[in-house]
């Protein structure tokens, strides 16, 4: 459904003017809707429907219009073809909807983020580079995609893919994602991860703004505050069980070595990374 043009907005401190065109596509087949919205054939040059960027925003996200402008500004300034805000899942351990390939397992997994990373962002003096992190894939709940990425890839751009049974590869999700009760590891690739993997094959990187915490509406609005609080709780439980502060990886990653840790180099004694939300959350809720 076409919703038409929204008022143009100039990004503060730049010459960039964003002309918004709002579309929504209804339907139960999410990959089909996403493909319909990005298809260059229906968004031709010289028409009102031409776009330089497409921005996907899921209906259960909590966000501000300025954050869309921030993603565009960062994309232009740092040449970021696929750039996302930081969203989390609505169930414990509230992992961020970003994915990196674990070098030990070869699986594409959702990483844990050391909370010290957010302290460093808060203390960076507004250095945007401190917030931008390379990943291998993101969920499409709040993501900006440049047009040249779409044009470089043959359709379908988004698609669900069952990868069957077999050994790990960079396009597999981790083995905790199974289908059915057969005991078989049936690996499944979501339509958004499928797109990022396909884009990477064409040389386009995916990035996330670690300082842009998008809310995920459920029983309440979940965000990175919940991920950090969950890590802190797990750390406290492990310490009560007799784990030593030096057991950094075990304390921070509730699933052990199967998951990457963003900011592992800053863990220190292993407890610093889970000491609590700190300045980042205070600033978020202030």
XYZ file of C-alpha atoms in Angstrom:
286
model
C 0.000 0.000 0.000
C 1.369 3.390 -1.004
C 1.282 5.966 1.763
C 2.806 8.759 -0.299
C 5.389 11.425 0.304
C 6.277 12.749 3.754
C 7.814 16.179 4.450
C 11.460 16.526 3.445
C 14.000 16.794 6.241
C 17.486 18.343 6.173
C 20.094 16.532 8.235
C 21.542 19.002 10.727
C 25.090 20.127 9.974
C 25.062 18.738 6.425
C 23.809 19.542 2.937
C 21.842 16.289 2.873
C 18.094 16.614 2.381
C 15.990 13.485 2.768
C 12.797 13.219 0.734
C 10.770 10.469 2.389
C 8.394 8.200 0.528
C 6.456 5.876 2.817
C 5.313 2.445 1.676
C 3.824 -0.493 3.511
C 3.192 -3.928 2.076
C 0.755 -6.209 3.860
C 1.050 -9.962 3.725
C 2.201 -13.027 5.628
C 5.156 -13.763 3.316
C 7.745 -11.363 4.658
C 10.393 -12.066 2.034
C 7.862 -11.405 -0.738
C 6.912 -8.060 0.825
C 10.538 -6.993 1.186
C 11.311 -7.931 -2.410
C 8.314 -5.959 -3.618
C 9.424 -2.868 -1.714
C 12.993 -2.796 -3.068
C 12.382 -3.894 -6.663
C 14.148 -1.306 -8.902
C 11.776 -2.146 -11.765
C 8.918 -0.496 -9.869
C 11.117 2.352 -8.601
C 12.403 3.820 -11.853
C 14.583 6.886 -12.340
C 12.657 10.048 -13.082
C 9.593 8.958 -11.118
C 8.374 9.795 -7.626
C 9.173 6.252 -6.562
C 12.914 6.490 -7.279
C 15.024 5.949 -4.174
C 18.698 6.255 -3.228
C 18.162 4.326 -0.007
C 15.509 1.960 1.240
C 14.838 1.776 4.979
C 13.086 -1.200 6.530
C 11.362 -0.560 9.865
C 9.314 -3.341 11.446
C 5.974 -2.356 12.938
C 6.998 -3.439 16.463
C 10.070 -1.199 16.660
C 10.270 1.875 18.941
C 12.377 4.603 17.326
C 12.796 8.285 16.525
C 12.773 9.945 13.090
C 16.163 11.512 13.805
C 17.673 8.037 13.964
C 16.794 7.463 10.307
C 18.643 10.678 9.495
C 21.587 9.536 11.618
C 21.879 6.277 9.674
C 21.807 8.148 6.360
C 24.437 10.623 7.566
C 26.717 7.818 8.751
C 26.205 5.896 5.518
C 27.227 8.914 3.434
C 30.144 9.926 5.659
C 31.661 6.474 6.128
C 30.511 4.701 2.932
C 28.248 2.167 4.646
C 26.058 0.285 2.136
C 24.037 -1.743 4.691
C 23.731 -0.026 8.058
C 21.493 -0.857 11.015
C 20.438 0.290 14.446
C 20.909 -2.111 17.352
C 17.807 -4.220 18.015
C 17.358 -7.117 20.442
C 15.141 -10.164 20.662
C 12.205 -10.266 23.062
C 13.302 -13.370 24.974
C 16.206 -14.071 27.321
C 19.140 -13.576 26.874
C 17.821 -10.754 24.643
C 20.603 -11.152 22.123
C 21.147 -8.349 19.616
C 19.786 -9.031 16.129
C 23.234 -8.960 14.557
C 25.311 -11.896 13.365
C 29.009 -12.705 13.070
C 30.812 -15.827 11.901
C 32.472 -17.616 14.797
C 35.989 -18.549 13.599
C 36.098 -21.673 15.781
C 32.815 -23.205 14.669
C 32.216 -21.573 11.297
C 28.638 -20.850 12.317
C 26.895 -17.535 11.833
C 25.843 -16.629 15.376
C 24.354 -13.766 17.344
C 27.188 -12.309 19.453
C 27.253 -11.141 23.032
C 28.254 -7.493 23.468
C 30.571 -6.686 26.362
C 28.846 -3.804 28.223
C 32.206 -2.038 28.533
C 31.793 -1.233 24.834
C 28.951 1.126 25.685
C 31.008 2.827 28.372
C 33.721 3.452 25.779
C 31.136 4.928 23.413
C 29.850 7.226 26.148
C 33.395 8.361 26.934
C 34.483 8.828 23.308
C 33.551 12.501 23.136
C 30.946 11.924 20.438
C 33.291 10.032 18.089
C 30.814 8.293 15.764
C 33.474 5.832 14.590
C 33.430 4.299 18.074
C 29.792 3.360 17.510
C 30.094 1.721 14.082
C 30.938 -1.977 14.078
C 31.359 -4.403 11.176
C 29.186 -7.527 11.318
C 28.350 -10.296 8.857
C 24.575 -9.844 8.905
C 21.765 -7.954 10.636
C 18.063 -8.397 11.089
C 15.983 -6.131 8.873
C 13.937 -4.585 11.692
C 15.645 -1.164 11.433
C 18.100 -1.218 8.556
C 19.167 1.202 5.823
C 20.185 -0.228 2.436
C 21.797 1.718 -0.385
C 20.314 1.345 -3.861
C 23.534 0.133 -5.488
C 23.426 -2.962 -3.268
C 19.982 -3.853 -4.608
C 21.051 -3.232 -8.198
C 24.160 -5.404 -7.851
C 22.260 -8.449 -6.639
C 20.045 -10.623 -8.792
C 16.583 -11.242 -7.322
C 15.348 -12.567 -5.047
C 17.030 -10.141 -2.686
C 15.287 -11.614 0.346
C 14.435 -15.271 0.733
C 14.029 -17.952 3.400
C 16.470 -20.779 2.925
C 16.526 -24.236 4.460
C 20.101 -25.423 4.409
C 19.379 -29.021 5.324
C 21.578 -31.203 7.479
C 25.311 -31.059 7.317
C 28.484 -29.457 8.530
C 28.893 -25.840 9.502
C 29.439 -23.090 6.981
C 29.416 -19.305 6.971
C 25.818 -19.351 5.749
C 24.544 -21.624 8.527
C 22.988 -20.370 11.715
C 24.176 -21.981 14.936
C 22.931 -25.475 15.875
C 20.638 -24.269 18.668
C 18.264 -23.284 15.853
C 16.499 -26.552 15.000
C 13.231 -27.450 13.355
C 10.907 -30.110 14.701
C 11.572 -32.900 17.191
C 13.459 -35.255 14.890
C 16.814 -34.614 16.509
C 18.235 -33.502 13.197
C 20.008 -30.171 12.923
C 18.075 -28.480 10.130
C 19.703 -25.146 9.512
C 17.506 -22.250 8.507
C 18.512 -18.904 7.052
C 16.148 -15.955 7.573
C 15.327 -13.639 4.683
C 17.331 -10.740 6.156
C 20.463 -12.799 6.838
C 20.093 -14.310 3.356
C 20.241 -10.776 1.931
C 23.337 -9.775 3.906
C 25.191 -12.955 2.953
C 24.283 -12.412 -0.694
C 25.406 -8.767 -0.491
C 28.730 -9.809 1.045
C 29.327 -12.110 -1.924
C 29.125 -8.957 -4.068
C 31.571 -7.047 -1.870
C 29.131 -5.039 0.280
C 29.769 -4.948 4.014
C 27.176 -4.767 6.776
C 27.541 -2.503 9.812
C 25.637 -1.608 12.978
C 25.520 1.534 15.101
C 26.123 0.159 18.600
C 25.015 3.459 20.104
C 21.566 3.441 18.499
C 19.376 1.293 20.742
C 16.106 0.445 19.004
C 13.189 -0.640 21.183
C 11.374 -3.912 20.468
C 7.738 -3.750 21.544
C 6.409 -6.803 23.376
C 5.150 -7.154 26.942
C 7.105 -3.922 27.312
C 9.753 -2.217 25.169
C 12.893 -4.378 25.156
C 16.309 -2.969 24.248
C 20.002 -3.411 25.054
C 19.270 -2.580 28.690
C 17.713 -6.039 28.961
C 20.673 -7.779 27.305
C 23.095 -6.101 29.708
C 20.938 -6.838 32.761
C 20.696 -10.479 31.696
C 24.492 -10.734 31.404
C 24.875 -9.217 34.849
C 22.402 -11.680 36.347
C 24.128 -14.663 34.727
C 27.501 -13.439 35.969
C 26.235 -13.127 39.526
C 24.781 -16.648 39.398
C 28.052 -18.107 38.106
C 30.064 -16.352 40.797
C 27.729 -17.802 43.425
C 28.443 -21.222 41.941
C 32.151 -20.676 42.554
C 33.363 -19.412 39.187
C 36.442 -17.227 39.390
C 36.639 -13.675 37.987
C 39.183 -14.892 35.431
C 36.562 -17.069 33.746
C 35.733 -14.113 31.495
C 34.366 -15.914 28.489
C 32.191 -18.274 30.482
C 30.765 -15.412 32.524
C 29.970 -13.152 29.600
C 28.721 -15.741 27.130
C 25.933 -17.907 28.577
C 26.312 -20.377 25.708
C 30.071 -20.801 25.972
C 32.430 -20.668 23.009
C 29.758 -21.048 20.346
C 29.209 -17.290 20.282
C 31.495 -14.369 19.531
C 31.932 -11.547 22.017
C 32.122 -7.988 20.718
C 34.595 -6.095 22.887
C 36.247 -9.195 24.357
C 39.572 -7.349 24.497
C 38.145 -5.014 27.133
C 36.939 -7.650 29.592
C 39.802 -7.276 32.033
C 39.328 -9.657 34.954
C 36.145 -11.076 33.511
C 33.726 -9.276 35.796
C 34.247 -5.750 34.518
C 32.240 -6.511 31.406
C 29.169 -7.468 33.405
C 29.363 -5.056 36.293
C 26.076 -3.463 35.248
C 24.609 -1.082 32.697
C 26.800 1.852 33.743
C 26.778 5.195 31.976
C 25.243 3.960 28.750
C 22.006 2.864 30.358
C 21.907 5.878 32.649
C 22.139 8.108 29.583
C 19.513 6.029 27.761
C 16.991 6.340 30.573
C 17.876 9.895 31.624
